[in-house]
Amino acid sequence: MGNKVSWQDDIGTQVCFNAPKLWYFNWFPQYHRTVNPKYSSVNTRLVGINDIVTGTANSNDDLIIKIDGGHETLFVNFNRAKGINADVKGSIDKVVIIRQNSGADDSRWIAEMGHGEEWKSPYTFSNSGKHLVVKNCAIFYDSETDDSKSDTAKVLVYLEGLNDVECGNVPPPPPPPSSNVDNSECQTDYTWHDSGGISYDCYYYENTPNACGWFGHRYAYNGF
């Protein structure tokens, strides 16, 4: 499931496919959920792929939500940067929405949501006159204190004003997963980039939460 992407060095980078690819390849279909929000809403827990591979996910958790019935097909997943997906560089530990209308189509990133954030479509859903809402109520890093547990995101999907669902009582935002690297140590020489390529420069590290902690020790370049 983890793949060593072509631009990396020989460390053995671990990054998994995005949600549409996992769905169309039919990986872990028992953790797939489909919803047409004109007829029903979703209130579920999403887990990252590593917790499914390692067997810590619960049977009633979901890996991917596929949203059908609109003018485009959307996929929602929790992009947990851990284990076989530890080296992912975008949307780290966020709930992510990606569009891909068929297995042969290109996928397109739509939105990401951190703890307590939501996304509302600018368009009404399938002539319903209602707007699609995807909400990340809360993220729980339960494996930080018990490695037999999975990390989860409580996620809602509904049409606003038709079949609304509420988050209920949720905790405050959790601290990020533990790291031994301080982001403040990033260099300010903007000609520098890490060993992954010119896209991963100091500007990237300054503007990507926890990037130094996650990647700084893996992708050193030119002594930094």
CSV table of C-alpha atoms in Angstrom, one decimal:
chain,number,residue,atom,x,y,z
A,1,MET,CA,0.0,0.0,0.0
A,2,GLY,CA,2.8,2.4,0.7
A,3,ASN,CA,4.6,3.4,-2.5
A,4,LYS,CA,8.1,4.8,-3.0
A,5,VAL,CA,7.3,7.8,-5.2
A,6,SER,CA,9.6,8.5,-8.1
A,7,TRP,CA,11.1,11.8,-7.0
A,8,GLN,CA,12.2,10.6,-3.6
A,9,ASP,CA,15.6,9.2,-2.5
A,10,ASP,CA,16.2,5.6,-1.4
A,11,ILE,CA,14.8,6.1,2.1
A,12,GLY,CA,11.6,4.2,1.2
A,13,THR,CA,9.0,6.9,1.3
A,14,GLN,CA,5.5,5.7,2.4
A,15,VAL,CA,2.6,7.4,0.7
A,16,CYS,CA,-0.8,5.8,-0.3
A,17,PHE,CA,-3.2,6.5,-3.1
A,18,ASN,CA,-5.9,9.1,-2.6
A,19,ALA,CA,-9.5,8.2,-1.8
A,20,PRO,CA,-10.9,7.8,-5.4
A,21,LYS,CA,-8.0,5.5,-6.4
A,22,LEU,CA,-8.5,3.4,-3.3
A,23,TRP,CA,-12.2,3.2,-4.1
A,24,TYR,CA,-11.9,2.3,-7.8
A,25,PHE,CA,-9.1,-0.2,-7.0
A,26,ASN,CA,-11.6,-1.7,-4.5
A,27,TRP,CA,-9.2,-1.8,-1.7
A,28,PHE,CA,-10.9,-2.6,1.7
A,29,PRO,CA,-14.4,-2.3,0.3
A,30,GLN,CA,-15.9,-3.3,3.7
A,31,TYR,CA,-14.8,0.2,4.9
A,32,HIS,CA,-16.4,2.0,1.9
A,33,ARG,CA,-19.7,4.0,2.4
A,34,THR,CA,-21.9,5.5,-0.4
A,35,VAL,CA,-24.4,8.2,0.2
A,36,ASN,CA,-26.8,10.3,-1.9
A,37,PRO,CA,-27.5,13.2,0.4
A,38,LYS,CA,-30.8,13.9,-1.2
A,39,TYR,CA,-32.1,10.8,0.6
A,40,SER,CA,-29.9,10.4,3.7
A,41,SER,CA,-27.1,12.0,5.7
A,42,VAL,CA,-23.9,10.5,7.2
A,43,ASN,CA,-22.6,10.7,10.7
A,44,THR,CA,-19.6,8.4,11.0
A,45,ARG,CA,-16.0,8.0,12.0
A,46,LEU,CA,-13.3,8.0,9.4
A,47,VAL,CA,-10.0,6.2,9.9
A,48,GLY,CA,-6.7,6.4,8.1
A,49,ILE,CA,-5.6,3.5,5.9
A,50,ASN,CA,-2.8,2.5,8.2
A,51,ASP,CA,-5.2,1.7,11.1
A,52,ILE,CA,-7.1,-0.6,8.7
A,53,VAL,CA,-4.0,-2.4,7.5
A,54,THR,CA,-2.8,-2.9,11.1
A,55,GLY,CA,-6.2,-4.0,12.3
A,56,THR,CA,-6.8,-1.3,14.9
A,57,ALA,CA,-9.9,0.1,13.1
A,58,ASN,CA,-13.3,-0.9,14.3
A,59,SER,CA,-15.7,-2.7,12.0
A,60,ASN,CA,-18.2,0.2,12.0
A,61,ASP,CA,-15.5,2.8,11.0
A,62,ASP,CA,-15.2,4.0,7.4
A,63,LEU,CA,-12.2,4.6,5.2
A,64,ILE,CA,-13.9,6.5,2.4
A,65,ILE,CA,-17.3,8.2,1.9
A,66,LYS,CA,-18.4,8.3,-1.7
A,67,ILE,CA,-21.0,11.1,-2.4
A,68,ASP,CA,-23.2,10.2,-5.3
A,69,GLY,CA,-26.2,11.9,-6.9
A,70,GLY,CA,-24.7,15.3,-7.7
A,71,HIS,CA,-23.1,16.8,-10.8
A,72,GLU,CA,-19.8,15.4,-9.8
A,73,THR,CA,-18.7,12.4,-7.7
A,74,LEU,CA,-16.9,13.3,-4.5
A,75,PHE,CA,-14.8,11.2,-2.1
A,76,VAL,CA,-14.0,12.0,1.5
A,77,ASN,CA,-11.3,10.4,3.6
A,78,PHE,CA,-9.1,11.1,6.7
A,79,ASN,CA,-5.5,11.6,5.4
A,80,ARG,CA,-3.8,10.5,8.6
A,81,ALA,CA,0.0,10.7,8.2
A,82,LYS,CA,1.0,7.5,10.0
A,83,GLY,CA,2.5,4.1,9.1
A,84,ILE,CA,2.2,3.3,5.4
A,85,ASN,CA,1.0,6.9,4.8
A,86,ALA,CA,3.5,8.6,7.1
A,87,ASP,CA,5.3,10.5,4.4
A,88,VAL,CA,2.4,12.2,2.7
A,89,LYS,CA,3.2,15.9,2.1
A,90,GLY,CA,-0.2,17.4,1.5
A,91,SER,CA,-3.3,17.8,3.6
A,92,ILE,CA,-1.6,16.2,6.6
A,93,ASP,CA,-4.0,14.8,9.2
A,94,LYS,CA,-6.9,16.6,7.5
A,95,VAL,CA,-10.3,15.3,6.2
A,96,VAL,CA,-10.0,15.7,2.4
A,97,ILE,CA,-12.5,15.9,-0.4
A,98,ILE,CA,-11.5,14.8,-3.9
A,99,ARG,CA,-13.5,14.7,-7.1
A,100,GLN,CA,-13.2,11.9,-9.6
A,101,ASN,CA,-16.3,11.0,-11.7
A,102,SER,CA,-15.0,7.6,-12.9
A,103,GLY,CA,-12.1,5.2,-12.6
A,104,ALA,CA,-10.6,6.6,-15.9
A,105,ASP,CA,-10.9,10.3,-14.9
A,106,ASP,CA,-8.2,12.4,-13.3
A,107,SER,CA,-8.8,13.3,-9.7
A,108,ARG,CA,-9.0,16.8,-8.4
A,109,TRP,CA,-8.5,18.1,-4.9
A,110,ILE,CA,-11.6,20.1,-3.7
A,111,ALA,CA,-11.0,20.9,0.0
A,112,GLU,CA,-9.4,20.0,3.3
A,113,MET,CA,-10.8,20.4,6.8
A,114,GLY,CA,-9.0,20.4,10.1
A,115,HIS,CA,-10.6,19.8,13.5
A,116,GLY,CA,-14.0,21.6,13.7
A,117,GLU,CA,-13.9,22.9,10.1
A,118,GLU,CA,-16.5,22.4,7.4
A,119,TRP,CA,-16.9,22.8,3.6
A,120,LYS,CA,-20.0,23.9,1.9
A,121,SER,CA,-20.5,23.5,-1.9
A,122,PRO,CA,-21.1,26.8,-3.7
A,123,TYR,CA,-23.6,25.0,-5.9
A,124,THR,CA,-27.0,23.5,-5.0
A,125,PHE,CA,-27.0,19.8,-5.0
A,126,SER,CA,-28.7,18.0,-8.0
A,127,ASN,CA,-31.6,20.6,-8.3
A,128,SER,CA,-32.5,20.2,-4.7
A,129,GLY,CA,-32.0,23.8,-3.9
A,130,LYS,CA,-29.8,22.8,-1.0
A,131,HIS,CA,-26.1,23.0,-0.5
A,132,LEU,CA,-23.9,20.0,0.3
A,133,VAL,CA,-22.0,20.3,3.6
A,134,VAL,CA,-19.1,18.1,4.8
A,135,LYS,CA,-18.0,18.8,8.3
A,136,ASN,CA,-15.0,17.5,10.3
A,137,CYS,CA,-16.4,17.7,13.8
A,138,ALA,CA,-13.3,16.5,15.6
A,139,ILE,CA,-10.1,14.5,15.3
A,140,PHE,CA,-9.1,12.0,17.9
A,141,TYR,CA,-5.4,10.9,18.1
A,142,ASP,CA,-6.2,7.9,20.4
A,143,SER,CA,-3.1,6.0,19.3
A,144,GLU,CA,-0.9,8.6,20.9
A,145,THR,CA,-1.9,7.1,24.3
A,146,ASP,CA,-2.8,3.6,23.3
A,147,ASP,CA,-1.3,2.0,20.2
A,148,SER,CA,-4.0,-0.6,20.1
A,149,LYS,CA,-6.5,2.2,19.2
A,150,SER,CA,-7.1,3.9,15.9
A,151,ASP,CA,-7.0,7.7,15.1
A,152,THR,CA,-10.4,8.9,13.9
A,153,ALA,CA,-12.2,11.9,12.5
A,154,LYS,CA,-15.9,12.4,13.2
A,155,VAL,CA,-17.4,13.4,9.9
A,156,LEU,CA,-20.9,14.6,8.9
A,157,VAL,CA,-22.3,14.8,5.3
A,158,TYR,CA,-25.7,16.4,4.7
A,159,LEU,CA,-27.7,18.9,2.7
A,160,GLU,CA,-28.1,22.1,4.6
A,161,GLY,CA,-31.8,22.7,5.5
A,162,LEU,CA,-32.9,19.2,4.4
A,163,ASN,CA,-31.3,16.5,6.5
A,164,ASP,CA,-29.0,18.4,8.9
A,165,VAL,CA,-27.0,16.5,11.5
A,166,GLU,CA,-25.1,18.0,14.4
A,167,CYS,CA,-21.7,17.2,15.8
A,168,GLY,CA,-22.9,17.1,19.4
A,169,ASN,CA,-20.4,17.6,22.2
A,170,VAL,CA,-16.9,17.5,20.8
A,171,PRO,CA,-13.6,18.2,22.6
A,172,PRO,CA,-11.3,21.1,21.8
A,173,PRO,CA,-8.7,20.7,19.1
A,174,PRO,CA,-6.1,18.1,20.1
A,175,PRO,CA,-2.4,18.8,20.1
A,176,PRO,CA,-0.6,17.6,17.0
A,177,PRO,CA,1.0,14.2,17.1
A,178,SER,CA,4.3,14.1,19.0
A,179,SER,CA,7.4,15.2,17.3
A,180,ASN,CA,11.0,15.6,18.3
A,181,VAL,CA,11.7,18.4,15.8
A,182,ASP,CA,10.8,22.1,16.4
A,183,ASN,CA,9.3,23.9,13.4
A,184,SER,CA,11.1,27.0,14.5
A,185,GLU,CA,14.4,25.4,13.4
A,186,CYS,CA,13.5,25.8,9.7
A,187,GLN,CA,16.0,27.8,7.7
A,188,THR,CA,15.1,31.1,6.1
A,189,ASP,CA,17.3,30.8,3.1
A,190,TYR,CA,14.7,30.8,0.4
A,191,THR,CA,17.0,29.2,-2.2
A,192,TRP,CA,17.0,26.0,-0.1
A,193,HIS,CA,14.7,23.0,-0.7
A,194,ASP,CA,14.7,19.6,0.7
A,195,SER,CA,15.7,16.4,-1.1
A,196,GLY,CA,12.2,15.9,-2.4
A,197,GLY,CA,12.7,18.8,-4.9
A,198,ILE,CA,12.2,22.5,-5.4
A,199,SER,CA,8.5,22.4,-4.4
A,200,TYR,CA,9.5,21.7,-0.8
A,201,ASP,CA,11.4,24.8,0.1
A,202,CYS,CA,11.4,27.0,3.2
A,203,TYR,CA,8.2,28.6,2.2
A,204,TYR,CA,6.5,25.2,2.1
A,205,TYR,CA,7.9,24.3,5.5
A,206,GLU,CA,6.8,27.7,7.0
A,207,ASN,CA,3.3,27.3,5.7
A,208,THR,CA,2.6,23.6,6.2
A,209,PRO,CA,1.7,22.8,9.9
A,210,ASN,CA,4.1,20.3,11.5
A,211,ALA,CA,6.1,19.9,8.3
A,212,CYS,CA,9.5,20.2,10.0
A,213,GLY,CA,8.4,17.6,12.6
A,214,TRP,CA,7.1,15.2,10.0
A,215,PHE,CA,9.7,15.5,7.2
A,216,GLY,CA,12.7,17.6,8.3
A,217,HIS,CA,14.7,14.7,9.5
A,218,ARG,CA,13.8,12.5,6.5
A,219,TYR,CA,14.6,14.8,3.6
A,220,ALA,CA,17.7,16.7,4.5
A,221,TYR,CA,19.5,18.5,1.7
A,222,ASN,CA,22.8,20.4,1.6
A,223,GLY,CA,23.4,19.9,5.3
A,224,PHE,CA,19.9,21.0,6.4
